Amino acid sequence: MSVSVKRISDNSIIIADCIETLQSIEPESVDLIFADPPYNLQISGELKRPDNSRVDGVDEAWDQFSSFAAYDDFTHAWLEGCKRVLKPSGTIWVIGSYHNIFRVGSSMQDLGFWILNDVIWRKVNPMPNFHGKRFTNAHETMIWASKNKDARVTFNYNAMKALNDNLQMRSDWLLPICSGAERLKNKAGTKVHPTQKPEALLHRVLLAASNPGDLVLDPFFGTGTTGAVAKKLKRSFIGIERDATYADEARRRIDLVEPADNDAIATTTSKRQATRIPFGMVVERGLLNPGSVLYGPKKRYSAKVRVDGSLISEQRTGSIHQIGAHVQGLEACNGWTFWHYSEGPSLTPIDVLREQIRAEIGVHI
């Protein structure tokens, strides 16, 4: 049966089967996918605490498969659909437990996804192992992957470093499970969804691998954590959920979310990510005049600015980087930080002038 391809409206919740729906989404239209598929927990019978009270675990039909082969077929089908709709620069995050994540990872590699990281969500407050026969299951694993090995993907390294008190973010994330006021409950006071993910987890995923305005897809939308965080961070989203009750709860939840303002969603970036400013722009804007003399640290070296933004020193001409390297006898030099201009008795790096131009044109770092 042929399926018509269309552009689904952003910020949509589609009540349908994800495998079929993925075939109707425009190819290569999605920037980021977060998938929380059924874990195939293989639970038989009720799980009880030592006091014989029942544990409210996952026993829904959507998590039950007749065999590992059936689960593998299901996994391959939805992952294939995700790869089809993902942009060449996009990435996918899939979360799971020991019950399924290794099978999911194998399917991803079979389909040609390139695994960038496995990220461990280490739970601050995990559910204990009530029978004392195994270790407490205190973590879940996320696989972060691109469409292929050579893909140039979004990774907001500096934003993640800032989130972690200016330390490089590690691949083990210590976060609590969803609880308290964040946990959605029905009128009877029971959990709406057994595996609702905490917003803190999605905040980190979306901050790491997407930008404002990007389109985020969640093929197992549940009660809409991905959509709620996407709206807060000014990303667009498409959620696919076949259970109408979950979808209704997600819609109500997301309607209450207020997006952050534009200043608040701006993140820390690196100089490499910033808009390139040629030194010639400093000259043509009159921030330094032709004939101005630039100095190396402590005035050990000097060079004269020429009208086209090049420098001349010791009869050698070239860019700020080439001449900086030449006077020091080095292979390379960052001229922006090496060269200084005289401002009264003090020397100021010419990089200050570059940042002045960036501020003028609305590009901040």
mmCIF file of C-alpha atoms in Angstrom:
data_model
loop_
_atom_site.group_PDB
_atom_site.id
_atom_site.type_symbol
_atom_site.label_atom_id
_atom_site.label_comp_id
_atom_site.label_asym_id
_atom_site.label_seq_id
_atom_site.Cartn_x
_atom_site.Cartn_y
_atom_site.Cartn_z
ATOM 1 C CA MET A 1 0.000 0.000 0.000
ATOM 2 C CA SER A 2 1.441 3.375 -0.998
ATOM 3 C CA VAL A 3 1.557 6.136 1.604
ATOM 4 C CA SER A 4 1.300 9.790 0.642
ATOM 5 C CA VAL A 5 4.210 11.946 1.789
ATOM 6 C CA LYS A 6 3.432 15.320 3.311
ATOM 7 C CA ARG A 7 4.822 18.063 5.486
ATOM 8 C CA ILE A 8 3.192 17.556 8.867
ATOM 9 C CA SER A 9 2.544 20.783 10.744
ATOM 10 C CA ASP A 10 5.091 21.575 13.420
ATOM 11 C CA ASN A 11 3.953 21.257 17.045
ATOM 12 C CA SER A 12 1.595 18.426 16.124
ATOM 13 C CA ILE A 13 0.565 15.384 18.148
ATOM 14 C CA ILE A 14 -0.464 12.562 15.838
ATOM 15 C CA ILE A 15 -2.537 9.733 17.298
ATOM 16 C CA ALA A 16 -1.440 6.821 15.156
ATOM 17 C CA ASP A 17 1.026 3.971 14.775
ATOM 18 C CA CYS A 18 4.556 5.375 14.500
ATOM 19 C CA ILE A 19 5.818 3.000 11.801
ATOM 20 C CA GLU A 20 3.012 3.889 9.416
ATOM 21 C CA THR A 21 3.150 7.614 10.287
ATOM 22 C CA LEU A 22 6.903 7.843 9.739
ATOM 23 C CA GLN A 23 6.303 6.826 6.125
ATOM 24 C CA SER A 24 4.054 9.853 5.607
ATOM 25 C CA ILE A 25 6.506 12.467 6.914
ATOM 26 C CA GLU A 26 8.602 14.420 4.429
ATOM 27 C CA PRO A 27 12.047 12.807 3.974
ATOM 28 C CA GLU A 28 15.055 14.491 5.601
ATOM 29 C CA SER A 29 12.914 17.083 7.377
ATOM 30 C CA VAL A 30 13.731 16.423 11.055
ATOM 31 C CA ASP A 31 16.704 17.880 12.968
ATOM 32 C CA LEU A 32 16.583 15.686 16.078
ATOM 33 C CA ILE A 33 14.802 12.497 17.125
ATOM 34 C CA PHE A 34 14.305 11.376 20.694
ATOM 35 C CA ALA A 35 12.873 7.860 20.943
ATOM 36 C CA ASP A 36 11.702 6.090 24.092
ATOM 37 C CA PRO A 37 10.452 2.814 22.587
ATOM 38 C CA PRO A 38 8.850 -0.111 24.435
ATOM 39 C CA TYR A 39 11.493 -1.854 26.513
ATOM 40 C CA ASN A 40 10.088 -5.392 26.120
ATOM 41 C CA LEU A 41 10.530 -5.946 29.862
ATOM 42 C CA GLN A 42 9.311 -9.575 29.688
ATOM 43 C CA ILE A 43 7.502 -9.261 33.001
ATOM 44 C CA SER A 44 5.469 -12.318 33.978
ATOM 45 C CA GLY A 45 3.068 -12.036 36.889
ATOM 46 C CA GLU A 46 2.750 -9.247 39.418
ATOM 47 C CA LEU A 47 5.747 -7.567 40.994
ATOM 48 C CA LYS A 48 5.332 -7.120 44.751
ATOM 49 C CA ARG A 49 7.215 -5.435 47.571
ATOM 50 C CA PRO A 50 8.337 -7.330 50.693
ATOM 51 C CA ASP A 51 5.132 -6.164 52.442
ATOM 52 C CA ASN A 52 3.151 -7.848 49.627
ATOM 53 C CA SER A 53 1.913 -4.551 48.182
ATOM 54 C CA ARG A 54 1.800 -4.384 44.381
ATOM 55 C CA VAL A 55 4.444 -2.426 42.467
ATOM 56 C CA ASP A 56 2.956 -0.180 39.800
ATOM 57 C CA GLY A 57 5.272 -1.350 37.033
ATOM 58 C CA VAL A 58 4.999 -1.635 33.259
ATOM 59 C CA ASP A 59 2.430 -4.251 32.261
ATOM 60 C CA GLU A 60 0.719 -2.490 29.356
ATOM 61 C CA ALA A 61 0.066 -4.322 26.100
ATOM 62 C CA TRP A 62 2.319 -1.924 24.160
ATOM 63 C CA ASP A 63 5.363 -3.335 25.991
ATOM 64 C CA GLN A 64 4.585 -6.970 25.235
ATOM 65 C CA PHE A 65 6.025 -8.864 22.272
ATOM 66 C CA SER A 66 5.664 -12.525 21.388
ATOM 67 C CA SER A 67 9.402 -13.095 20.923
ATOM 68 C CA PHE A 68 12.760 -11.384 20.569
ATOM 69 C CA ALA A 69 12.420 -11.799 16.802
ATOM 70 C CA ALA A 70 9.109 -9.912 16.844
ATOM 71 C CA TYR A 71 10.685 -7.130 18.891
ATOM 72 C CA ASP A 72 13.661 -6.960 16.513
ATOM 73 C CA ASP A 73 11.348 -6.666 13.494
ATOM 74 C CA PHE A 74 9.446 -3.857 15.210
ATOM 75 C CA THR A 75 12.691 -2.088 16.145
ATOM 76 C CA HIS A 76 14.125 -2.337 12.649
ATOM 77 C CA ALA A 77 10.935 -0.933 11.108
ATOM 78 C CA TRP A 78 10.646 2.194 13.273
ATOM 79 C CA LEU A 79 14.377 2.904 13.133
ATOM 80 C CA GLU A 80 14.290 2.634 9.343
ATOM 81 C CA GLY A 81 11.465 5.172 9.297
ATOM 82 C CA CYS A 82 13.430 7.488 11.579
ATOM 83 C CA LYS A 83 16.499 7.347 9.360
ATOM 84 C CA ARG A 84 14.342 8.247 6.370
ATOM 85 C CA VAL A 85 12.979 11.461 7.937
ATOM 86 C CA LEU A 86 16.200 12.572 9.654
ATOM 87 C CA LYS A 87 18.217 15.335 7.972
ATOM 88 C CA PRO A 88 21.775 14.457 6.895
ATOM 89 C CA SER A 89 22.986 16.697 9.750
ATOM 90 C CA GLY A 90 20.450 15.359 12.255
ATOM 91 C CA THR A 91 20.947 12.946 15.136
ATOM 92 C CA ILE A 92 18.848 10.416 17.000
ATOM 93 C CA TRP A 93 18.768 9.571 20.697
ATOM 94 C CA VAL A 94 17.263 6.249 21.791
ATOM 95 C CA ILE A 95 16.797 5.372 25.455
ATOM 96 C CA GLY A 96 16.391 1.898 26.905
ATOM 97 C CA SER A 97 17.248 -0.519 29.681
ATOM 98 C CA TYR A 98 19.295 -3.709 29.688
ATOM 99 C CA HIS A 99 16.205 -5.525 28.389
ATOM 100 C CA ASN A 100 16.330 -3.879 24.972
ATOM 101 C CA ILE A 101 19.103 -1.345 24.419
ATOM 102 C CA PHE A 102 21.654 -3.849 23.111
ATOM 103 C CA ARG A 103 19.184 -5.169 20.539
ATOM 104 C CA VAL A 104 18.316 -1.587 19.565
ATOM 105 C CA GLY A 105 21.999 -0.709 19.180
ATOM 106 C CA SER A 106 22.568 -3.717 16.940
ATOM 107 C CA SER A 107 19.648 -2.705 14.709
ATOM 108 C CA MET A 108 20.966 0.847 14.508
ATOM 109 C CA GLN A 109 24.354 -0.341 13.330
ATOM 110 C CA ASP A 110 22.764 -2.746 10.845
ATOM 111 C CA LEU A 111 20.877 0.222 9.364
ATOM 112 C CA GLY A 112 24.044 2.283 8.977
ATOM 113 C CA PHE A 113 23.632 4.688 11.908
ATOM 114 C CA TRP A 114 26.961 5.863 13.347
ATOM 115 C CA ILE A 115 27.042 5.738 17.153
ATOM 116 C CA LEU A 116 28.498 8.939 18.615
ATOM 117 C CA ASN A 117 28.094 8.143 22.325
ATOM 118 C CA ASP A 118 26.314 5.903 24.723
ATOM 119 C CA VAL A 119 25.123 8.108 27.571
ATOM 120 C CA ILE A 120 24.250 6.658 30.957
ATOM 121 C CA TRP A 121 21.336 8.206 32.816
ATOM 122 C CA ARG A 122 22.276 7.375 36.395
ATOM 123 C CA LYS A 123 19.184 7.728 38.568
ATOM 124 C CA VAL A 124 19.482 9.575 41.853
ATOM 125 C CA ASN A 125 16.422 7.817 43.245
ATOM 126 C CA PRO A 126 15.985 4.444 41.483
ATOM 127 C CA MET A 127 13.365 1.875 42.427
ATOM 128 C CA PRO A 128 15.009 -0.723 44.688
ATOM 129 C CA ASN A 129 15.251 -4.405 43.851
ATOM 130 C CA PHE A 130 12.609 -5.683 46.235
ATOM 131 C CA HIS A 131 13.587 -9.357 46.174
ATOM 132 C CA GLY A 132 17.292 -8.769 46.749
ATOM 133 C CA LYS A 133 18.265 -11.187 43.975
ATOM 134 C CA ARG A 134 19.951 -8.653 41.668
ATOM 135 C CA PHE A 135 21.654 -5.292 41.779
ATOM 136 C CA THR A 136 19.357 -2.274 41.899
ATOM 137 C CA ASN A 137 18.640 -1.149 38.343
ATOM 138 C CA ALA A 138 19.968 2.370 38.847
ATOM 139 C CA HIS A 139 20.539 3.496 35.261
ATOM 140 C CA GLU A 140 19.248 3.560 31.719
ATOM 141 C CA THR A 141 21.308 3.890 28.555
ATOM 142 C CA MET A 142 20.860 6.357 25.701
ATOM 143 C CA ILE A 143 22.449 5.811 22.307
ATOM 144 C CA TRP A 144 23.273 9.017 20.425
ATOM 145 C CA ALA A 145 23.862 8.460 16.724
ATOM 146 C CA SER A 146 24.130 10.208 13.364
ATOM 147 C CA LYS A 147 22.888 8.964 9.984
ATOM 148 C CA ASN A 148 26.401 7.967 8.933
ATOM 149 C CA LYS A 149 30.046 8.238 9.927
ATOM 150 C CA ASP A 150 30.772 11.423 7.955
ATOM 151 C CA ALA A 151 27.722 13.467 9.014
ATOM 152 C CA ARG A 152 28.380 16.989 10.334
ATOM 153 C CA VAL A 153 26.040 17.176 13.305
ATOM 154 C CA THR A 154 24.912 19.710 15.876
ATOM 155 C CA PHE A 155 26.716 19.385 19.195
ATOM 156 C CA ASN A 156 26.565 22.407 21.476
ATOM 157 C CA TYR A 157 29.725 21.535 23.350
ATOM 158 C CA ASN A 158 30.178 24.897 25.049
ATOM 159 C CA ALA A 159 26.544 25.020 26.181
ATOM 160 C CA MET A 160 26.927 21.603 27.799
ATOM 161 C CA LYS A 161 30.166 22.718 29.418
ATOM 162 C CA ALA A 162 28.419 25.812 30.811
ATOM 163 C CA LEU A 163 25.589 23.615 32.110
ATOM 164 C CA ASN A 164 28.210 21.610 34.008
ATOM 165 C CA ASP A 165 29.913 24.538 35.818
ATOM 166 C CA ASN A 166 32.386 25.036 32.966
ATOM 167 C CA LEU A 167 33.617 21.447 33.057
ATOM 168 C CA GLN A 168 33.418 19.179 30.030
ATOM 169 C CA MET A 169 30.138 17.248 30.212
ATOM 170 C CA ARG A 170 30.656 13.549 30.833
ATOM 171 C CA SER A 171 28.651 10.696 29.356
ATOM 172 C CA ASP A 172 27.184 9.679 32.727
ATOM 173 C CA TRP A 173 24.328 11.962 33.778
ATOM 174 C CA LEU A 174 23.175 11.997 37.386
ATOM 175 C CA LEU A 175 19.493 12.978 37.346
ATOM 176 C CA PRO A 176 16.396 12.006 39.362
ATOM 177 C CA ILE A 177 13.525 9.976 37.961
ATOM 178 C CA CYS A 178 10.254 11.743 37.294
ATOM 179 C CA SER A 179 8.425 12.345 40.573
ATOM 180 C CA GLY A 180 6.528 14.916 42.619
ATOM 181 C CA ALA A 181 4.517 17.602 40.862
ATOM 182 C CA GLU A 182 6.085 16.752 37.494
ATOM 183 C CA ARG A 183 4.601 13.238 37.524
ATOM 184 C CA LEU A 184 1.223 13.255 35.764
ATOM 185 C CA LYS A 185 -1.550 11.493 37.686
ATOM 186 C CA ASN A 186 -5.175 10.778 36.909
ATOM 187 C CA LYS A 187 -8.191 11.550 39.092
ATOM 188 C CA ALA A 188 -7.633 8.345 41.037
ATOM 189 C CA GLY A 189 -4.132 9.491 41.959
ATOM 190 C CA THR A 190 -2.307 6.852 39.916
ATOM 191 C CA LYS A 191 0.395 7.491 37.338
ATOM 192 C CA VAL A 192 -0.911 8.354 33.878
ATOM 193 C CA HIS A 193 2.124 6.759 32.227
ATOM 194 C CA PRO A 194 4.409 4.157 33.850
ATOM 195 C CA THR A 195 7.654 5.390 32.272
ATOM 196 C CA GLN A 196 7.286 9.181 32.115
ATOM 197 C CA LYS A 197 10.745 10.679 31.614
ATOM 198 C CA PRO A 198 11.929 13.698 33.645
ATOM 199 C CA GLU A 199 12.084 17.043 31.850
ATOM 200 C CA ALA A 200 15.663 17.507 33.080
ATOM 201 C CA LEU A 201 16.763 14.594 30.897
ATOM 202 C CA LEU A 202 15.136 16.021 27.766
ATOM 203 C CA HIS A 203 16.427 19.501 28.582
ATOM 204 C CA ARG A 204 19.964 18.165 28.399
ATOM 205 C CA VAL A 205 19.366 16.164 25.210
ATOM 206 C CA LEU A 206 17.734 19.052 23.330
ATOM 207 C CA LEU A 207 20.280 21.579 24.573
ATOM 208 C CA ALA A 208 23.133 19.334 23.461
ATOM 209 C CA ALA A 209 21.961 18.426 19.981
ATOM 210 C CA SER A 210 19.514 21.035 18.655
ATOM 211 C CA ASN A 211 19.080 24.775 18.221
ATOM 212 C CA PRO A 212 16.111 27.140 18.554
ATOM 213 C CA GLY A 213 13.736 26.655 15.637
ATOM 214 C CA ASP A 214 14.861 23.076 14.960
ATOM 215 C CA LEU A 215 12.262 20.343 14.454
ATOM 216 C CA VAL A 216 12.295 17.559 17.058
ATOM 217 C CA LEU A 217 10.458 14.275 16.485
ATOM 218 C CA ASP A 218 9.383 11.812 19.175
ATOM 219 C CA PRO A 219 7.866 8.630 17.691
ATOM 220 C CA PHE A 220 6.785 7.323 21.137
ATOM 221 C CA PHE A 221 5.423 10.570 22.530
ATOM 222 C CA GLY A 222 3.663 9.229 25.626
ATOM 223 C CA THR A 223 2.603 12.101 27.862
ATOM 224 C CA GLY A 224 4.685 14.632 25.956
ATOM 225 C CA THR A 225 7.888 15.317 27.893
ATOM 226 C CA THR A 226 9.755 15.908 24.629
ATOM 227 C CA GLY A 227 7.091 18.341 23.412
ATOM 228 C CA ALA A 228 6.960 20.230 26.713
ATOM 229 C CA VAL A 229 10.727 20.777 26.769
ATOM 230 C CA ALA A 230 10.832 21.574 23.050
ATOM 231 C CA LYS A 231 8.212 24.292 23.491
ATOM 232 C CA LYS A 232 10.047 25.722 26.506
ATOM 233 C CA LEU A 233 13.318 25.880 24.544
ATOM 234 C CA LYS A 234 11.641 27.193 21.352
ATOM 235 C CA ARG A 235 12.126 24.080 19.268
ATOM 236 C CA SER A 236 9.268 22.790 17.119
ATOM 237 C CA PHE A 237 8.088 19.227 17.628
ATOM 238 C CA ILE A 238 6.116 16.370 16.133
ATOM 239 C CA GLY A 239 4.876 13.700 18.520
ATOM 240 C CA ILE A 240 3.490 10.332 17.427
ATOM 241 C CA GLU A 241 1.448 8.421 20.020
ATOM 242 C CA ARG A 242 -1.048 5.652 19.364
ATOM 243 C CA ASP A 243 -2.734 5.835 22.793
ATOM 244 C CA ALA A 244 -5.340 8.612 22.727
ATOM 245 C CA THR A 245 -5.356 8.947 26.531
ATOM 246 C CA TYR A 246 -1.622 9.634 26.634
ATOM 247 C CA ALA A 247 -1.922 12.049 23.702
ATOM 248 C CA ASP A 248 -4.721 14.009 25.404
ATOM 249 C CA GLU A 249 -2.673 14.319 28.588
ATOM 250 C CA ALA A 250 0.325 15.452 26.551
ATOM 251 C CA ARG A 251 -1.705 18.124 24.792
ATOM 252 C CA ARG A 252 -3.048 19.528 28.058
ATOM 253 C CA ARG A 253 0.416 19.504 29.561
ATOM 254 C CA ILE A 254 2.084 21.272 26.640
ATOM 255 C CA ASP A 255 -0.648 23.919 26.453
ATOM 256 C CA LEU A 256 0.427 25.084 29.919
ATOM 257 C CA VAL A 257 4.091 25.530 28.950
ATOM 258 C CA GLU A 258 5.387 29.077 28.467
ATOM 259 C CA PRO A 259 8.317 29.339 26.020
ATOM 260 C CA ALA A 260 11.437 31.089 27.280
ATOM 261 C CA ASP A 261 12.246 34.457 25.688
ATOM 262 C CA ASN A 262 14.898 34.784 22.988
ATOM 263 C CA ASP A 263 17.614 36.067 25.322
ATOM 264 C CA ALA A 264 17.018 33.183 27.714
ATOM 265 C CA ILE A 265 17.372 30.441 25.075
ATOM 266 C CA ALA A 266 20.664 31.804 23.731
ATOM 267 C CA THR A 267 23.509 29.499 24.733
ATOM 268 C CA THR A 268 27.250 29.682 25.202
ATOM 269 C CA THR A 269 29.067 29.099 21.921
ATOM 270 C CA SER A 270 32.706 28.759 20.926
ATOM 271 C CA LYS A 271 34.722 31.176 18.813
ATOM 272 C CA ARG A 272 34.775 28.485 16.137
ATOM 273 C CA GLN A 273 30.977 28.677 15.927
ATOM 274 C CA ALA A 274 30.878 32.475 15.812
ATOM 275 C CA THR A 275 30.486 34.407 12.570
ATOM 276 C CA ARG A 276 33.841 34.942 10.880
ATOM 277 C CA ILE A 277 35.068 38.556 10.927
ATOM 278 C CA PRO A 278 38.018 39.313 8.618
ATOM 279 C CA PHE A 279 40.628 41.757 9.884
ATOM 280 C CA GLY A 280 39.975 43.880 6.795
ATOM 281 C CA MET A 281 36.562 44.722 8.235
ATOM 282 C CA VAL A 282 38.303 46.326 11.231
ATOM 283 C CA VAL A 283 40.247 48.555 8.831
ATOM 284 C CA GLU A 284 37.360 49.502 6.531
ATOM 285 C CA ARG A 285 35.206 50.454 9.510
ATOM 286 C CA GLY A 286 37.896 52.817 10.719
ATOM 287 C CA LEU A 287 38.518 51.014 14.007
ATOM 288 C CA LEU A 288 42.180 50.914 12.965
ATOM 289 C CA ASN A 289 43.518 53.192 10.222
ATOM 290 C CA PRO A 290 45.980 52.187 7.503
ATOM 291 C CA GLY A 291 49.435 52.947 8.852
ATOM 292 C CA SER A 292 48.533 52.010 12.447
ATOM 293 C CA VAL A 293 51.254 50.051 14.202
ATOM 294 C CA LEU A 294 50.426 46.766 15.911
ATOM 295 C CA TYR A 295 52.597 45.204 18.589
ATOM 296 C CA GLY A 296 53.221 41.747 19.896
ATOM 297 C CA PRO A 297 53.168 41.159 23.685
ATOM 298 C CA LYS A 298 55.478 43.550 25.537
ATOM 299 C CA LYS A 299 56.168 45.319 22.197
ATOM 300 C CA ARG A 300 58.803 42.778 21.228
ATOM 301 C CA TYR A 301 57.461 42.722 17.671
ATOM 302 C CA SER A 302 55.716 45.300 15.500
ATOM 303 C CA ALA A 303 53.893 45.470 12.164
ATOM 304 C CA LYS A 304 52.112 48.128 10.162
ATOM 305 C CA VAL A 305 48.475 47.860 9.040
ATOM 306 C CA ARG A 306 47.925 48.208 5.304
ATOM 307 C CA VAL A 307 44.798 49.456 3.542
ATOM 308 C CA ASP A 308 43.623 45.958 2.529
ATOM 309 C CA GLY A 309 43.859 44.520 6.048
ATOM 310 C CA SER A 310 47.240 42.860 5.539
ATOM 311 C CA LEU A 311 50.329 43.635 7.661
ATOM 312 C CA ILE A 312 53.906 44.467 6.747
ATOM 313 C CA SER A 313 56.860 43.715 9.005
ATOM 314 C CA GLU A 314 60.543 43.419 8.096
ATOM 315 C CA GLN A 315 59.574 43.731 4.411
ATOM 316 C CA ARG A 316 57.354 40.656 4.751
ATOM 317 C CA THR A 317 53.630 41.026 4.041
ATOM 318 C CA GLY A 318 50.686 38.801 4.856
ATOM 319 C CA SER A 319 47.655 38.320 7.060
ATOM 320 C CA ILE A 320 47.615 39.030 10.789
ATOM 321 C CA HIS A 321 48.135 35.292 11.333
ATOM 322 C CA GLN A 322 50.943 34.866 8.763
ATOM 323 C CA ILE A 323 52.938 37.865 9.992
ATOM 324 C CA GLY A 324 52.381 36.893 13.628
ATOM 325 C CA ALA A 325 53.867 33.477 12.867
ATOM 326 C CA HIS A 326 56.720 34.978 10.781
ATOM 327 C CA VAL A 327 58.050 37.383 13.423
ATOM 328 C CA GLN A 328 58.090 34.596 16.013
ATOM 329 C CA GLY A 329 59.572 31.992 13.708
ATOM 330 C CA LEU A 330 56.556 29.719 14.166
ATOM 331 C CA GLU A 331 54.470 27.628 11.795
ATOM 332 C CA ALA A 332 51.149 29.181 12.890
ATOM 333 C CA CYS A 333 49.771 31.990 15.034
ATOM 334 C CA ASN A 334 46.366 33.331 16.080
ATOM 335 C CA GLY A 335 46.836 36.944 15.015
ATOM 336 C CA TRP A 336 43.702 38.114 16.821
ATOM 337 C CA THR A 337 45.192 37.339 20.212
ATOM 338 C CA PHE A 338 48.865 37.966 19.334
ATOM 339 C CA TRP A 339 48.636 41.494 17.919
ATOM 340 C CA HIS A 340 47.771 44.509 20.079
ATOM 341 C CA TYR A 341 47.159 48.150 19.367
ATOM 342 C CA SER A 342 48.311 51.047 21.502
ATOM 343 C CA GLU A 343 45.631 52.769 23.553
ATOM 344 C CA GLY A 344 47.396 55.350 25.691
ATOM 345 C CA PRO A 345 50.089 53.694 27.765
ATOM 346 C CA SER A 346 48.506 50.252 27.510
ATOM 347 C CA LEU A 347 48.197 47.616 24.770
ATOM 348 C CA THR A 348 44.831 46.133 23.815
ATOM 349 C CA PRO A 349 44.354 42.905 21.799
ATOM 350 C CA ILE A 350 42.858 43.520 18.353
ATOM 351 C CA ASP A 351 40.383 40.745 19.223
ATOM 352 C CA VAL A 352 38.483 43.417 21.181
ATOM 353 C CA LEU A 353 37.747 45.170 17.882
ATOM 354 C CA ARG A 354 36.468 41.936 16.348
ATOM 355 C CA GLU A 355 34.042 41.492 19.238
ATOM 356 C CA GLN A 356 32.923 45.107 18.833
ATOM 357 C CA ILE A 357 31.958 44.370 15.227
ATOM 358 C CA ARG A 358 30.180 41.161 16.213
ATOM 359 C CA ALA A 359 28.150 43.103 18.769
ATOM 360 C CA GLU A 360 27.248 45.724 16.169
ATOM 361 C CA ILE A 361 25.883 43.133 13.759
ATOM 362 C CA GLY A 362 24.055 41.217 16.488
ATOM 363 C CA VAL A 363 26.321 38.166 16.678
ATOM 364 C CA HIS A 364 27.380 37.459 20.246
ATOM 365 C CA ILE A 365 29.639 34.819 21.686
#
